[in-house]
């Protein structure tokens, strides 16, 4: 059983992480399980990568040009999702608006470090 399942699912793990940050605590206890913030954070991002879930703060790669962006905010505009992303280190005024998350994939840790897509052909 993975850490997300042990914590009662994605939403409960996410809520637990949020509580840790609010209370400025280092450890989350769930029954006999004790985990630190970084373990939960890593498990959540891995879960999002596996299940194609995008959340504010996630690093994403634009598939057609391999550029790295960070998800800033979701906007619901007349029932359509618009995603605002920016390049690493860019000012908020340099944000770009994209209307199709299908053109993006989660960035791997290696791609985040490199600042670009590393895969040559990712479909």
PDB file of C-alpha atoms in Angstrom:
ATOM      1  CA  UNK A   1       0.000   0.000   0.000  1.00  0.00           C
ATOM      2  CA  UNK A   2       1.461   3.396  -0.972  1.00  0.00           C
ATOM      3  CA  UNK A   3       1.599   6.435   1.296  1.00  0.00           C
ATOM      4  CA  UNK A   4      -1.442   8.128  -0.286  1.00  0.00           C
ATOM      5  CA  UNK A   5      -3.552   5.015   0.363  1.00  0.00           C
ATOM      6  CA  UNK A   6      -2.196   4.744   3.920  1.00  0.00           C
ATOM      7  CA  UNK A   7      -3.291   8.337   4.570  1.00  0.00           C
ATOM      8  CA  UNK A   8      -6.828   7.617   3.339  1.00  0.00           C
ATOM      9  CA  UNK A   9      -6.618   8.795  -0.258  1.00  0.00           C
ATOM     10  CA  UNK A  10      -5.433  11.814  -2.193  1.00  0.00           C
ATOM     11  CA  UNK A  11      -7.756  14.420  -0.679  1.00  0.00           C
ATOM     12  CA  UNK A  12      -7.059  13.309   2.898  1.00  0.00           C
ATOM     13  CA  UNK A  13      -3.310  13.311   2.266  1.00  0.00           C
ATOM     14  CA  UNK A  14      -3.576  16.769   0.729  1.00  0.00           C
ATOM     15  CA  UNK A  15      -5.607  18.004   3.714  1.00  0.00           C
ATOM     16  CA  UNK A  16      -3.047  16.493   6.101  1.00  0.00           C
ATOM     17  CA  UNK A  17      -0.227  18.320   4.346  1.00  0.00           C
ATOM     18  CA  UNK A  18      -2.213  21.554   4.462  1.00  0.00           C
ATOM     19  CA  UNK A  19      -2.796  21.111   8.225  1.00  0.00           C
ATOM     20  CA  UNK A  20       0.919  20.503   8.789  1.00  0.00           C
ATOM     21  CA  UNK A  21       1.790  23.732   7.014  1.00  0.00           C
ATOM     22  CA  UNK A  22      -0.886  25.749   8.830  1.00  0.00           C
ATOM     23  CA  UNK A  23       0.122  24.428  12.232  1.00  0.00           C
ATOM     24  CA  UNK A  24       3.838  24.705  11.380  1.00  0.00           C
ATOM     25  CA  UNK A  25       4.414  21.103  12.425  1.00  0.00           C
ATOM     26  CA  UNK A  26       6.932  18.639  11.040  1.00  0.00           C
ATOM     27  CA  UNK A  27       5.152  15.298  11.551  1.00  0.00           C
ATOM     28  CA  UNK A  28       1.742  13.968  10.599  1.00  0.00           C
ATOM     29  CA  UNK A  29       0.410  11.015  12.574  1.00  0.00           C
ATOM     30  CA  UNK A  30      -2.237   8.759  11.075  1.00  0.00           C
ATOM     31  CA  UNK A  31      -2.773   5.738  13.326  1.00  0.00           C
ATOM     32  CA  UNK A  32       0.606   4.011  13.629  1.00  0.00           C
ATOM     33  CA  UNK A  33       1.936   5.887  10.608  1.00  0.00           C
ATOM     34  CA  UNK A  34       4.149   8.934  11.187  1.00  0.00           C
ATOM     35  CA  UNK A  35       5.369  10.902   8.156  1.00  0.00           C
ATOM     36  CA  UNK A  36       7.142  14.182   7.518  1.00  0.00           C
ATOM     37  CA  UNK A  37       5.946  16.978   5.257  1.00  0.00           C
ATOM     38  CA  UNK A  38       8.459  16.230   2.499  1.00  0.00           C
ATOM     39  CA  UNK A  39       7.300  12.591   2.266  1.00  0.00           C
ATOM     40  CA  UNK A  40       3.673  13.638   1.835  1.00  0.00           C
ATOM     41  CA  UNK A  41       4.591  16.351  -0.664  1.00  0.00           C
ATOM     42  CA  UNK A  42       6.644  13.906  -2.762  1.00  0.00           C
ATOM     43  CA  UNK A  43       3.877  11.279  -2.665  1.00  0.00           C
ATOM     44  CA  UNK A  44       1.251  13.841  -3.731  1.00  0.00           C
ATOM     45  CA  UNK A  45       3.249  15.072  -6.721  1.00  0.00           C
ATOM     46  CA  UNK A  46       3.968  11.509  -7.801  1.00  0.00           C
ATOM     47  CA  UNK A  47       0.244  10.697  -7.520  1.00  0.00           C
ATOM     48  CA  UNK A  48      -0.617  13.772  -9.624  1.00  0.00           C
ATOM     49  CA  UNK A  49       1.938  12.740 -12.242  1.00  0.00           C
ATOM     50  CA  UNK A  50       0.511   9.211 -12.407  1.00  0.00           C
ATOM     51  CA  UNK A  51      -3.126  10.354 -12.537  1.00  0.00           C
ATOM     52  CA  UNK A  52      -2.700  13.452 -14.740  1.00  0.00           C
ATOM     53  CA  UNK A  53      -3.928  15.844 -12.028  1.00  0.00           C
ATOM     54  CA  UNK A  54      -2.683  19.430 -12.202  1.00  0.00           C
ATOM     55  CA  UNK A  55      -2.639  21.795  -9.237  1.00  0.00           C
ATOM     56  CA  UNK A  56      -1.369  25.272  -8.518  1.00  0.00           C
ATOM     57  CA  UNK A  57       2.397  25.207  -8.091  1.00  0.00           C
ATOM     58  CA  UNK A  58       2.981  22.149 -10.276  1.00  0.00           C
ATOM     59  CA  UNK A  59       5.778  22.300 -12.824  1.00  0.00           C
ATOM     60  CA  UNK A  60       4.546  21.376 -16.294  1.00  0.00           C
ATOM     61  CA  UNK A  61       6.148  20.966 -19.697  1.00  0.00           C
ATOM     62  CA  UNK A  62       4.546  22.244 -22.879  1.00  0.00           C
ATOM     63  CA  UNK A  63       4.644  19.216 -25.168  1.00  0.00           C
ATOM     64  CA  UNK A  64       5.283  20.881 -28.518  1.00  0.00           C
ATOM     65  CA  UNK A  65       8.203  23.081 -27.498  1.00  0.00           C
ATOM     66  CA  UNK A  66       9.449  21.479 -24.273  1.00  0.00           C
ATOM     67  CA  UNK A  67       9.345  24.720 -22.255  1.00  0.00           C
ATOM     68  CA  UNK A  68       8.968  24.521 -18.489  1.00  0.00           C
ATOM     69  CA  UNK A  69       6.117  26.410 -16.798  1.00  0.00           C
ATOM     70  CA  UNK A  70       4.636  26.550 -13.315  1.00  0.00           C
ATOM     71  CA  UNK A  71       0.882  26.468 -12.816  1.00  0.00           C
ATOM     72  CA  UNK A  72      -0.168  29.652 -11.038  1.00  0.00           C
ATOM     73  CA  UNK A  73      -3.956  29.664 -10.997  1.00  0.00           C
ATOM     74  CA  UNK A  74      -7.015  28.035 -12.576  1.00  0.00           C
ATOM     75  CA  UNK A  75      -9.707  30.354 -13.898  1.00  0.00           C
ATOM     76  CA  UNK A  76     -13.207  29.193 -14.751  1.00  0.00           C
ATOM     77  CA  UNK A  77     -14.444  31.474 -17.535  1.00  0.00           C
ATOM     78  CA  UNK A  78     -17.883  30.604 -18.910  1.00  0.00           C
ATOM     79  CA  UNK A  79     -17.375  26.938 -18.084  1.00  0.00           C
ATOM     80  CA  UNK A  80     -13.999  26.761 -19.800  1.00  0.00           C
ATOM     81  CA  UNK A  81     -10.742  26.285 -17.934  1.00  0.00           C
ATOM     82  CA  UNK A  82      -7.891  28.644 -18.614  1.00  0.00           C
ATOM     83  CA  UNK A  83      -4.519  27.875 -17.109  1.00  0.00           C
ATOM     84  CA  UNK A  84      -2.012  30.591 -16.366  1.00  0.00           C
ATOM     85  CA  UNK A  85       1.617  29.519 -16.392  1.00  0.00           C
ATOM     86  CA  UNK A  86       4.915  31.320 -16.260  1.00  0.00           C
ATOM     87  CA  UNK A  87       8.518  30.496 -16.890  1.00  0.00           C
ATOM     88  CA  UNK A  88      10.627  29.706 -13.844  1.00  0.00           C
ATOM     89  CA  UNK A  89      11.740  32.972 -12.265  1.00  0.00           C
ATOM     90  CA  UNK A  90       9.431  35.127 -14.399  1.00  0.00           C
ATOM     91  CA  UNK A  91       7.561  38.047 -12.931  1.00  0.00           C
ATOM     92  CA  UNK A  92       3.762  37.782 -12.624  1.00  0.00           C
ATOM     93  CA  UNK A  93       3.402  40.286 -15.490  1.00  0.00           C
ATOM     94  CA  UNK A  94       5.102  37.728 -17.738  1.00  0.00           C
ATOM     95  CA  UNK A  95       2.329  35.148 -17.301  1.00  0.00           C
ATOM     96  CA  UNK A  96       0.880  33.369 -20.279  1.00  0.00           C
ATOM     97  CA  UNK A  97      -2.659  32.035 -20.648  1.00  0.00           C
ATOM     98  CA  UNK A  98      -3.267  28.598 -22.139  1.00  0.00           C
ATOM     99  CA  UNK A  99      -6.665  27.056 -22.688  1.00  0.00           C
ATOM    100  CA  UNK A 100      -5.810  23.411 -23.173  1.00  0.00           C
ATOM    101  CA  UNK A 101      -4.067  21.398 -20.463  1.00  0.00           C
ATOM    102  CA  UNK A 102      -3.814  18.506 -22.949  1.00  0.00           C
ATOM    103  CA  UNK A 103      -0.835  20.352 -24.445  1.00  0.00           C
ATOM    104  CA  UNK A 104       1.051  19.897 -21.169  1.00  0.00           C
ATOM    105  CA  UNK A 105       2.478  17.096 -19.079  1.00  0.00           C
ATOM    106  CA  UNK A 106       3.903  17.064 -15.583  1.00  0.00           C
ATOM    107  CA  UNK A 107       7.601  17.839 -15.489  1.00  0.00           C
ATOM    108  CA  UNK A 108       9.846  15.189 -13.974  1.00  0.00           C
ATOM    109  CA  UNK A 109      12.329  16.135 -11.250  1.00  0.00           C
ATOM    110  CA  UNK A 110      15.109  15.932 -13.837  1.00  0.00           C
ATOM    111  CA  UNK A 111      13.235  18.242 -16.240  1.00  0.00           C
ATOM    112  CA  UNK A 112      12.625  20.752 -13.444  1.00  0.00           C
ATOM    113  CA  UNK A 113      16.340  20.751 -12.670  1.00  0.00           C
ATOM    114  CA  UNK A 114      17.223  21.151 -16.366  1.00  0.00           C
ATOM    115  CA  UNK A 115      14.488  23.750 -16.966  1.00  0.00           C
ATOM    116  CA  UNK A 116      13.186  21.972 -20.084  1.00  0.00           C
ATOM    117  CA  UNK A 117      11.830  18.716 -21.465  1.00  0.00           C
ATOM    118  CA  UNK A 118      14.409  15.954 -21.607  1.00  0.00           C
ATOM    119  CA  UNK A 119      12.402  13.374 -23.542  1.00  0.00           C
ATOM    120  CA  UNK A 120      12.785  13.506 -27.299  1.00  0.00           C
ATOM    121  CA  UNK A 121       9.436  11.923 -28.151  1.00  0.00           C
ATOM    122  CA  UNK A 122       6.692  11.927 -25.533  1.00  0.00           C
ATOM    123  CA  UNK A 123       3.696  11.651 -27.812  1.00  0.00           C
TER     124      UNK A 123
END
